[in-house]
Coordinates of C-alpha atoms in Angstrom, one line a residue:
M27 CA 138.8 93.2 -42.1
F28 CA 135.6 92.9 -40.1
G29 CA 135.4 89.1 -39.7
N30 CA 135.4 89.3 -36.0
S31 CA 133.1 92.4 -35.6
K32 CA 129.8 91.6 -34.2
A33 CA 127.8 93.7 -36.7
F34 CA 124.2 94.6 -36.1
S35 CA 121.4 96.0 -38.1
G36 CA 119.0 98.9 -37.5
F37 CA 116.0 100.7 -38.8
S38 CA 114.1 103.8 -38.1
V39 CA 110.6 104.4 -36.7
D40 CA 108.5 107.5 -36.2
D41 CA 107.4 106.7 -32.7
T42 CA 109.6 104.6 -30.4
R43 CA 106.8 104.1 -27.8
K44 CA 104.5 102.6 -30.4
A45 CA 107.4 100.5 -31.7
K46 CA 108.2 99.3 -28.2
D47 CA 104.5 98.4 -27.5
F48 CA 104.4 96.5 -30.8
Y49 CA 107.6 94.6 -30.7
E50 CA 107.4 93.7 -27.1
G51 CA 103.6 93.3 -26.6
T52 CA 102.4 92.1 -30.0
L53 CA 105.5 90.2 -31.1
G54 CA 106.7 89.0 -27.7
L55 CA 110.3 90.2 -28.1
R56 CA 112.5 91.4 -25.3
V57 CA 113.0 95.2 -26.0
T58 CA 115.4 97.4 -24.0
E59 CA 115.5 101.2 -24.3
E60 CA 118.6 103.5 -23.9
H61 CA 119.3 107.0 -25.0
G62 CA 115.9 107.2 -26.8
M63 CA 116.6 104.1 -28.9
L64 CA 115.3 100.6 -28.6
T65 CA 117.2 97.3 -28.9
L66 CA 115.4 94.2 -30.1
H67 CA 116.8 91.1 -28.5
L68 CA 116.3 88.2 -31.0
A69 CA 117.0 84.5 -30.6
G70 CA 120.6 83.5 -30.9
G71 CA 121.9 86.7 -29.4
T72 CA 121.1 88.8 -32.4
E73 CA 120.3 92.4 -31.5
V74 CA 118.6 95.0 -33.9
L75 CA 118.7 98.8 -33.1
V76 CA 115.5 100.8 -33.6
Y77 CA 116.0 104.5 -33.6
P78 CA 113.7 107.4 -33.9
K79 CA 114.0 109.5 -37.1
E80 CA 112.2 112.8 -37.8
H81 CA 110.5 112.5 -41.2
H82 CA 110.7 108.7 -41.1
T83 CA 110.1 106.9 -44.3
P84 CA 109.1 103.3 -44.0
A85 CA 111.3 100.7 -45.6
T86 CA 110.0 99.4 -48.9
F87 CA 111.5 96.0 -48.4
T88 CA 111.3 93.4 -45.6
I89 CA 113.4 94.5 -42.7
L90 CA 112.9 91.4 -40.5
N91 CA 111.9 87.9 -41.2
F92 CA 110.7 85.6 -38.4
P93 CA 111.0 81.9 -39.2
V94 CA 108.2 79.9 -37.6
D95 CA 107.4 76.2 -37.2
D96 CA 103.7 76.8 -38.1
I97 CA 102.9 79.7 -40.2
D98 CA 99.2 79.3 -39.8
Q99 CA 99.5 79.4 -36.0
A100 CA 101.7 82.5 -36.2
V101 CA 99.3 84.4 -38.7
D102 CA 96.3 83.4 -36.5
G103 CA 98.1 84.7 -33.4
L104 CA 99.1 88.0 -35.0
T105 CA 95.6 88.5 -36.4
G106 CA 94.3 88.0 -32.9
H107 CA 96.5 90.9 -31.8
G108 CA 95.0 93.1 -34.6
V109 CA 97.7 92.7 -37.2
A110 CA 96.7 93.0 -40.8
F111 CA 98.6 91.2 -43.4
E112 CA 99.8 92.7 -46.7
R113 CA 98.9 91.5 -50.2
Y114 CA 101.1 92.1 -53.1
D115 CA 100.0 91.8 -56.7
A116 CA 103.0 89.7 -57.7
F117 CA 101.9 86.8 -55.5
Q118 CA 98.8 84.6 -54.8
H119 CA 97.7 84.9 -51.1
D120 CA 95.3 82.5 -49.5
D121 CA 92.5 83.8 -47.3
K122 CA 94.8 84.4 -44.4
G123 CA 97.3 86.4 -46.5
I124 CA 99.8 83.6 -46.8
V125 CA 101.8 83.0 -49.9
R126 CA 102.2 79.2 -50.3
E127 CA 104.0 79.0 -53.8
S128 CA 106.0 75.9 -54.6
G129 CA 109.7 76.1 -54.4
G130 CA 110.0 78.6 -51.5
P131 CA 108.9 79.2 -48.0
S132 CA 105.3 80.0 -47.1
I133 CA 105.4 83.6 -46.1
A134 CA 103.0 86.4 -44.9
W135 CA 104.0 90.0 -44.7
F136 CA 102.8 92.6 -42.2
K137 CA 103.9 96.0 -41.0
D138 CA 105.0 97.6 -37.8
P139 CA 103.3 100.8 -36.5
A140 CA 105.9 102.9 -38.5
G141 CA 105.0 101.1 -41.8
N142 CA 108.2 98.9 -42.0
V143 CA 107.6 95.6 -43.6
L144 CA 108.2 92.4 -41.6
S145 CA 107.3 88.7 -42.3
V146 CA 106.7 85.3 -40.8
L147 CA 107.8 82.4 -42.8
Q148 CA 107.9 78.7 -42.7
E149 CA 110.4 76.7 -44.6
R150 CA 109.2 73.7 -46.8
P151 CA 110.4 70.4 -45.7
S152 CA 113.2 69.2 -47.9
G153 CA 112.9 66.0 -49.9

């Protein structure tokens, strides 16, 4: 039924100006604004809608994952921009906040200004 529909995802924030500054300035994404809403333009032509919501409640799950070639470099760069990394009791984090458990990708979680959870992750080489 929707096999040919170019679906897109979206999430809410409490302040679109802060969100635009973060996604554009801190993360380096191309962000456009129209009708009070933002569009994040991701690699591969993917777009994500960011909309203001009164009484916004941050997502309690990871809303965006950013695969990177070098997680240490990504975490260091984000830390240099003032981003703090989350630590969850279910995982062992290193000093930088990166989880490097065997079997899965190395991953580090952080939040946008609205409290939504994002991650950077680096896949482990296969073999």
